[in-house]
Amino acid sequence: MARESWTSRLGFILAAVGSAVGLGNVWRFPWMTAEYGGSAFLVVYLCIVLLVGVPGLLAEFVIGRRSKRNPAGALARLAPGTKSWGFVGLFGVVTALVLLSFYSVVGGWILRYFAASFTGSYFGQSGAYFETISFGWEAAAFHVGFLALTAAIVLGGVRGGIETATKAMMPLIVVLLAVLAGWAVTQPGAGEGLSFYLDFDPAPIEENPIGMLRAAAGQALFTLSLGVGTMITYASYLGEDNSLAFDGSVIAVLNTGIGVLAGFVVFPLLFALQGGLTEVTAGGEAGAIFIGVAGAFQQVPFGRAVAVGFFGAILFAALSSSISMLEIPVAYLVDEHDVSRRNATAGLGALVLVTGAVCALDPGLFDFVAGTLVDLMLTAGLAGFLVFTGWILGTDALAEFDSGAGGVARSLGTPWLWSVRTVLPFFLLATLALNLYSLL
Ligand code: TRP
């Protein structure tokens, strides 16, 4: 059967933005920003997105569009004669499954909060509510629900499933978040949250520069869906050659914009209605943002409607990301092992059903996977893709970068390739070393 492709350039861009915009923007980004001192983190993070994230995104695009394959097949094909690069791609396929295992648990929480928002059943007890629902058999059940939605979309294929779903969900996410932000910033007391978020204060950078750099780098990779091969896979479905540099920039700008927009919802709510960050920063636990924001809704008029809109937006954002994770191993089985999309989706769904349930039952394991393990795997994976692009593809990478690009983009090709060969892998390997060191 012929390999599928996107119906249009817009379809590709929206699917990639859909992958990028997710829990990373709404849940992980405010949590990291709060933990590392607000605006200073924002600045460091934005620099890394620009200097490391965008070039990394372009490297994945180049690999994907040139090979028209899943990550494992892509690296194996583009480096004929050596089997070992295929394993780097295969590492990405495995990472995708690890990632989806914890992501689907958080997706399950969102699904549950979304449903519970209609009745307001967590109102008045948001802390206790999160305690009860976050881990255990019920959490596992909601994880299965979220995973089933993910699998249903992936089953529909590249056009009928992923493209159609993201085209419908992306505009909704933006509209919902924009309305919520407009409302949140006008709440009395919102100003304090905004100034924590936006007033630049360099003190946190000076206090813990390495820690912040590590966190900002991890967040930049996570939010752009890098280091796993998501963007390789999505670019492999490109039918015609357009400027990758342009598409990549649009994707990064939209992703960052939506992340910043989410901050305009979350920070005013936390400060105006919850009196600050104490709850959010307590131990830096993953659930704090749920408790803080969910707790805010009970205090406002039409709180249930606001909550439904908020969790609805996050649910769409999470789904448009989780499908991009499941698509990697599905594409791998379809491309390399001639499995039908249907069987691949069902088999992998069953596998993640189990691995995700284990994460839902064991909070310690969940924390390890969602934090440390994912940071390490993404950083290692992206370093591998960059070295491959810079040293194995070399001038072929430049040719692919240039194909379909205009004059401005072409002039960026050479500096891009240079950074992909040298500074960027070095930066990532240094981050990796720091992460490993802090683990020991
Ligand atoms: N970027 C998504 C988010 O912010 C998560 C995601 C989707 C992802 N696909 C990925 C992260 C691949 C890393 C790698 O929620």
XYZ file of C-alpha atoms and ligand atoms in Angstrom:
455
model
C 0.000 0.000 0.000
C 1.272 3.487 -0.815
C 2.592 5.406 2.151
C 0.196 8.096 3.318
C 0.921 11.828 3.239
C -0.648 15.012 4.598
C -3.283 16.611 2.388
C -1.585 19.997 2.605
C 1.243 21.999 4.090
C -1.185 23.465 6.604
C -2.185 19.968 7.647
C 1.437 19.158 8.429
C 2.031 22.398 10.320
C -1.094 21.983 12.423
C -0.282 18.356 13.219
C 3.238 19.332 14.279
C 1.962 22.240 16.368
C -0.571 19.836 17.834
C 2.240 17.521 18.831
C 4.262 20.331 20.331
C 1.414 21.997 22.206
C 0.403 19.725 25.014
C 0.748 19.059 28.691
C 4.257 20.424 28.311
C 2.838 23.896 27.763
C -0.006 23.922 30.221
C 1.184 21.638 32.968
C 4.968 21.243 32.840
C 5.854 24.784 31.738
C 4.101 26.687 34.573
C 5.342 24.094 37.035
C 8.964 24.518 35.871
C 8.599 28.302 35.694
C 7.302 28.379 39.243
C 10.022 26.088 40.502
C 12.834 28.065 38.887
C 11.769 31.541 39.842
C 9.372 32.824 37.191
C 10.441 35.308 34.547
C 14.158 34.466 34.693
C 13.353 30.899 33.722
C 11.154 32.173 30.921
C 14.063 34.108 29.428
C 16.542 31.227 29.603
C 13.957 28.853 28.207
C 13.126 31.137 25.278
C 16.817 31.421 24.395
C 17.212 27.653 24.374
C 14.102 27.178 22.260
C 15.557 29.545 19.695
C 19.176 28.396 19.734
C 18.802 24.659 20.321
C 15.145 23.796 19.808
C 14.591 25.220 16.354
C 17.829 23.831 14.831
C 17.019 20.467 16.429
C 13.524 20.551 14.986
C 14.981 21.214 11.543
C 17.394 18.292 11.876
C 14.485 15.948 12.594
C 12.545 17.392 9.649
C 15.497 16.872 7.323
C 15.891 13.229 8.371
C 12.177 12.545 8.032
C 11.536 14.223 4.718
C 14.653 12.779 3.106
C 13.967 9.203 4.172
C 10.154 9.107 4.174
C 10.425 6.619 6.989
C 9.891 6.103 10.720
C 12.942 6.999 12.863
C 14.480 3.507 12.937
C 13.994 2.952 9.216
C 15.101 6.503 8.443
C 18.491 6.313 10.118
C 19.155 2.794 8.855
C 18.332 3.778 5.256
C 20.207 7.021 5.167
C 23.371 5.372 6.506
C 23.645 2.271 4.369
C 26.243 -0.272 5.334
C 26.101 0.451 9.039
C 23.424 -1.148 11.130
C 24.184 0.831 14.253
C 22.447 4.084 13.263
C 19.213 2.146 12.951
C 19.508 1.423 16.660
C 19.633 5.135 17.436
C 16.301 5.442 15.643
C 14.992 2.384 17.425
C 15.947 3.994 20.717
C 13.551 6.794 19.748
C 10.792 4.276 19.079
C 11.280 2.829 22.570
C 11.416 6.307 24.114
C 8.058 7.076 22.514
C 6.510 4.133 24.343
C 8.065 5.182 27.655
C 6.832 8.713 27.134
C 3.306 7.658 26.260
C 3.163 5.432 29.349
C 3.356 8.339 31.760
C 1.721 10.911 29.483
C -1.394 8.806 29.243
C -1.668 8.733 33.029
C -1.647 12.543 33.144
C -4.059 12.497 30.197
C -6.296 10.328 32.366
C -6.228 12.922 35.162
C -7.265 15.582 32.660
C -10.058 13.401 31.341
C -11.301 12.934 34.864
C -11.110 16.631 35.787
C -12.882 17.444 32.549
C -15.742 15.087 33.396
C -15.845 16.196 37.029
C -15.977 19.872 36.024
C -19.540 19.467 34.754
C -20.748 18.702 38.251
C -18.011 20.526 40.130
C -17.380 17.456 42.255
C -13.842 18.515 43.195
C -14.950 22.003 44.243
C -14.133 22.755 47.837
C -11.686 19.877 48.174
C -9.238 20.190 45.330
C -6.231 19.019 47.359
C -7.957 15.953 48.755
C -9.513 15.211 45.384
C -6.203 15.088 43.610
C -4.806 12.835 46.328
C -7.571 10.306 45.759
C -7.604 10.256 42.004
C -3.968 10.641 40.999
C -2.685 7.124 41.601
C -4.349 3.746 41.937
C -6.840 1.649 40.040
C -9.119 4.531 39.154
C -6.184 6.453 37.740
C -5.332 3.359 35.711
C -8.903 3.201 34.418
C -8.851 6.829 33.257
C -5.458 6.250 31.674
C -7.059 3.463 29.661
C -9.834 5.830 28.610
C -7.361 8.445 27.428
C -5.286 5.814 25.640
C -8.380 4.518 23.872
C -9.134 8.008 22.520
C -5.520 8.287 21.361
C -5.595 4.907 19.639
C -8.922 5.679 17.962
C -7.412 8.740 16.261
C -4.205 6.957 15.235
C -6.286 4.121 13.830
C -7.860 6.624 11.442
C -4.497 7.094 9.735
C -2.415 10.118 8.838
C -5.103 12.040 6.956
C -8.373 10.710 8.279
C -7.188 10.459 11.869
C -4.290 12.685 12.849
C -4.730 15.521 10.370
C -8.487 15.767 10.724
C -8.354 15.630 14.507
C -5.627 18.243 14.879
C -7.305 20.569 12.387
C -10.402 20.493 14.529
C -8.689 20.702 17.917
C -5.995 23.342 17.402
C -8.266 26.330 16.715
C -10.465 25.307 19.625
C -7.500 25.218 21.992
C -6.402 28.700 20.979
C -9.885 30.192 21.248
C -10.560 28.592 24.619
C -7.200 29.667 26.065
C -7.517 33.203 24.682
C -10.970 33.648 26.216
C -9.797 32.202 29.527
C -6.691 34.412 29.552
C -8.743 37.516 28.835
C -10.940 36.623 31.746
C -8.131 35.576 34.107
C -6.025 38.723 33.737
C -8.990 40.887 34.694
C -9.613 39.058 37.960
C -8.843 41.201 41.005
C -5.351 40.378 42.238
C -4.188 38.992 38.922
C -1.465 41.629 38.685
C 0.716 39.898 41.212
C 0.716 36.697 39.211
C 1.528 38.598 36.048
C 4.453 40.369 37.618
C 5.855 37.095 38.945
C 5.525 35.750 35.432
C 6.793 38.730 33.480
C 8.958 41.082 35.566
C 12.517 40.091 34.956
C 14.481 39.241 38.081
C 17.910 37.717 37.458
C 18.384 36.488 41.043
C 17.252 32.878 40.358
C 19.748 32.584 37.507
C 22.549 33.631 39.801
C 21.431 31.293 42.564
C 21.284 28.093 40.597
C 22.522 28.626 37.045
C 23.228 24.985 36.245
C 19.964 23.687 37.624
C 18.028 26.254 35.696
C 19.881 25.562 32.489
C 19.222 21.854 32.807
C 15.542 22.383 33.514
C 15.174 24.910 30.706
C 16.907 22.605 28.221
C 14.761 19.653 29.255
C 11.631 21.731 28.942
C 12.637 23.104 25.534
C 13.113 19.598 24.113
C 9.948 18.285 25.695
C 7.739 21.104 24.514
C 8.957 20.907 20.910
C 8.553 17.103 20.924
C 12.232 16.594 20.158
C 14.605 13.710 20.680
C 12.173 10.886 20.036
C 11.526 11.052 16.334
C 8.022 12.524 16.396
C 9.124 15.255 14.049
C 11.027 12.744 11.879
C 7.846 10.727 11.567
C 5.598 13.707 10.831
C 8.023 15.122 8.255
C 8.181 11.694 6.612
C 4.558 12.196 5.565
C 5.368 15.379 3.630
C 4.330 14.995 0.008
C 6.030 18.030 -1.522
C 9.029 20.135 -0.603
C 8.361 23.434 1.106
C 10.724 25.494 3.204
C 11.472 23.444 6.284
C 13.067 26.456 7.944
C 9.887 28.460 7.497
C 7.591 25.666 8.679
C 9.845 24.947 11.649
C 9.869 28.601 12.699
C 6.102 28.849 12.456
C 5.739 25.725 14.575
C 8.155 26.983 17.224
C 6.535 30.410 17.373
C 3.015 29.000 17.670
C 4.116 26.516 20.318
C 5.835 29.180 22.382
C 2.946 31.581 21.900
C 0.415 29.036 23.132
C 2.672 28.167 26.086
C 2.965 31.826 27.061
C -0.800 32.215 26.610
C -1.363 29.301 28.983
C 0.819 31.135 31.496
C -1.594 34.079 31.281
C -4.356 31.747 32.399
C -2.485 29.820 35.066
C -0.489 32.507 36.922
C -3.284 35.042 37.442
C -5.540 32.242 38.671
C -2.946 31.001 41.116
C -2.192 34.432 42.513
C -5.607 36.036 42.362
C -7.520 33.167 43.833
C -5.046 30.968 45.610
C -2.874 33.606 47.194
C 0.309 32.669 45.426
C 2.542 29.815 44.685
C 2.866 28.070 47.993
C 0.761 25.167 46.851
C 2.374 24.979 43.468
C 5.920 24.982 44.689
C 5.412 22.606 47.598
C 7.995 19.979 46.759
C 7.583 20.748 43.090
C 5.266 17.793 42.720
C 3.615 17.216 39.450
C 0.076 17.523 40.721
C 0.434 20.916 42.337
C -0.762 22.834 39.328
C -3.900 20.720 39.210
C -4.625 21.440 42.823
C -3.882 25.138 42.496
C -5.790 25.855 39.325
C -8.655 23.461 39.962
C -9.084 24.981 43.407
C -9.448 28.424 41.866
C -12.557 27.548 39.882
C -14.780 27.040 42.875
C -14.344 30.689 43.821
C -15.518 32.332 40.636
C -18.962 32.888 39.145
C -19.790 30.287 36.499
C -16.847 28.300 37.841
C -18.070 25.040 36.343
C -18.321 26.462 32.864
C -14.861 27.994 33.179
C -13.476 24.688 34.437
C -15.055 22.747 31.580
C -13.473 25.151 29.085
C -10.093 24.963 30.775
C -9.889 21.194 31.059
C -11.457 20.791 27.622
C -8.650 22.865 26.100
C -6.016 20.841 27.928
C -7.658 17.564 26.954
C -7.463 18.497 23.270
C -3.880 19.661 23.661
C -2.922 16.405 25.377
C -4.617 14.261 22.746
C -2.997 16.040 19.831
C 0.350 15.242 21.496
C -0.304 11.676 22.584
C -1.289 10.681 19.051
C 2.116 11.889 17.872
C 3.783 9.580 20.394
C 1.788 6.507 19.435
C 2.292 7.239 15.742
C 6.060 6.642 16.008
C 5.975 2.944 16.951
C 2.938 2.437 14.711
C 4.857 3.875 11.742
C 7.803 1.678 12.691
C 5.755 -1.531 12.602
C 3.946 -0.501 9.433
C 7.107 0.561 7.548
C 9.571 -2.048 8.712
C 7.548 -5.108 9.588
C 4.597 -4.941 7.225
C 2.082 -4.949 10.035
C -1.281 -3.349 9.222
C -2.025 -0.011 10.899
C -4.927 -1.651 12.639
C -2.900 -4.471 14.168
C -0.004 -2.185 15.021
C -2.284 0.259 16.841
C -4.078 -2.511 18.700
C -0.898 -4.317 19.718
C 0.936 -1.209 20.847
C -2.172 0.070 22.572
C -2.309 -3.151 24.576
C 1.352 -2.797 25.494
C 1.021 0.808 26.711
C -2.175 -0.116 28.503
C -0.004 -2.280 30.742
C 3.068 -0.024 31.067
C 0.869 3.023 31.703
C -1.155 1.157 34.310
C 2.076 0.337 36.129
C 2.900 4.077 36.206
C -0.610 4.830 37.453
C -0.199 2.380 40.316
C 3.284 3.369 41.413
C 3.812 7.093 42.138
C 7.545 6.659 42.682
C 7.987 5.054 39.300
C 5.781 7.701 37.711
C 7.944 10.529 39.062
C 11.103 8.842 37.890
C 9.762 8.201 34.406
C 8.117 11.617 33.947
C 11.119 13.533 35.212
C 14.568 12.008 35.136
C 14.140 9.186 32.652
C 12.363 11.238 30.017
C 14.887 14.096 30.299
C 17.765 11.678 29.826
C 16.220 9.811 26.931
C 15.171 12.933 25.026
C 18.568 14.557 25.433
C 20.441 11.435 24.359
C 18.057 10.893 21.457
C 18.356 14.413 20.105
C 22.143 14.339 20.442
C 22.099 11.164 18.332
C 19.878 12.739 15.660
C 22.086 15.835 15.494
C 25.341 13.920 15.170
C 23.693 11.820 12.482
C 22.469 14.878 10.575
C 25.729 16.760 10.890
C 28.258 14.010 10.318
C 26.523 11.220 8.389
C 24.167 13.242 6.201
C 26.437 16.283 6.030
C 25.991 18.000 2.691
C 22.938 15.855 1.926
C 21.339 17.427 4.961
C 22.095 20.835 3.520
C 20.574 19.863 0.177
C 17.433 18.652 1.937
C 17.325 21.813 4.049
C 17.542 23.937 0.889
C 14.969 22.001 -1.090
C 11.858 24.137 -1.342
C 13.451 26.944 0.677
C 13.630 30.597 -0.365
C 16.710 32.790 -0.368
C 16.577 33.861 3.266
C 16.163 30.314 4.519
C 18.973 29.066 2.293
C 21.417 31.538 3.725
C 20.681 29.974 7.121
C 21.570 26.480 5.958
C 25.313 26.673 6.423
C 25.318 28.142 9.945
C 22.590 25.648 10.824
C 24.645 22.673 9.672
C 27.706 24.000 11.434
C 25.859 24.301 14.747
C 24.312 20.866 14.276
C 27.772 19.391 13.873
C 29.478 21.120 16.736
C 27.977 23.318 19.433
C 24.588 21.713 19.708
C 25.641 18.073 20.270
C 28.246 19.380 22.672
C 25.606 21.340 24.563
C 23.300 18.322 24.722
C 26.019 15.929 25.840
C 27.028 18.381 28.558
C 23.388 18.551 29.687
C 23.233 14.785 29.635
C 26.356 14.542 31.764
C 24.941 17.042 34.267
C 21.683 15.099 34.426
C 23.484 11.826 35.003
C 25.710 13.438 37.578
C 22.770 14.825 39.549
C 21.205 11.375 39.438
C 24.139 9.768 41.228
N 5.423 18.295 23.198
C 4.353 17.658 23.882
C 3.928 18.481 25.068
O 4.436 19.542 25.279
C 4.697 16.284 24.332
C 5.240 15.416 23.253
C 4.599 14.925 22.181
C 6.526 14.961 23.158
N 5.441 14.175 21.421
C 6.637 14.177 22.014
C 7.596 15.189 23.969
C 7.825 13.635 21.654
C 8.787 14.635 23.605
C 8.922 13.874 22.463
O 3.065 18.091 25.802
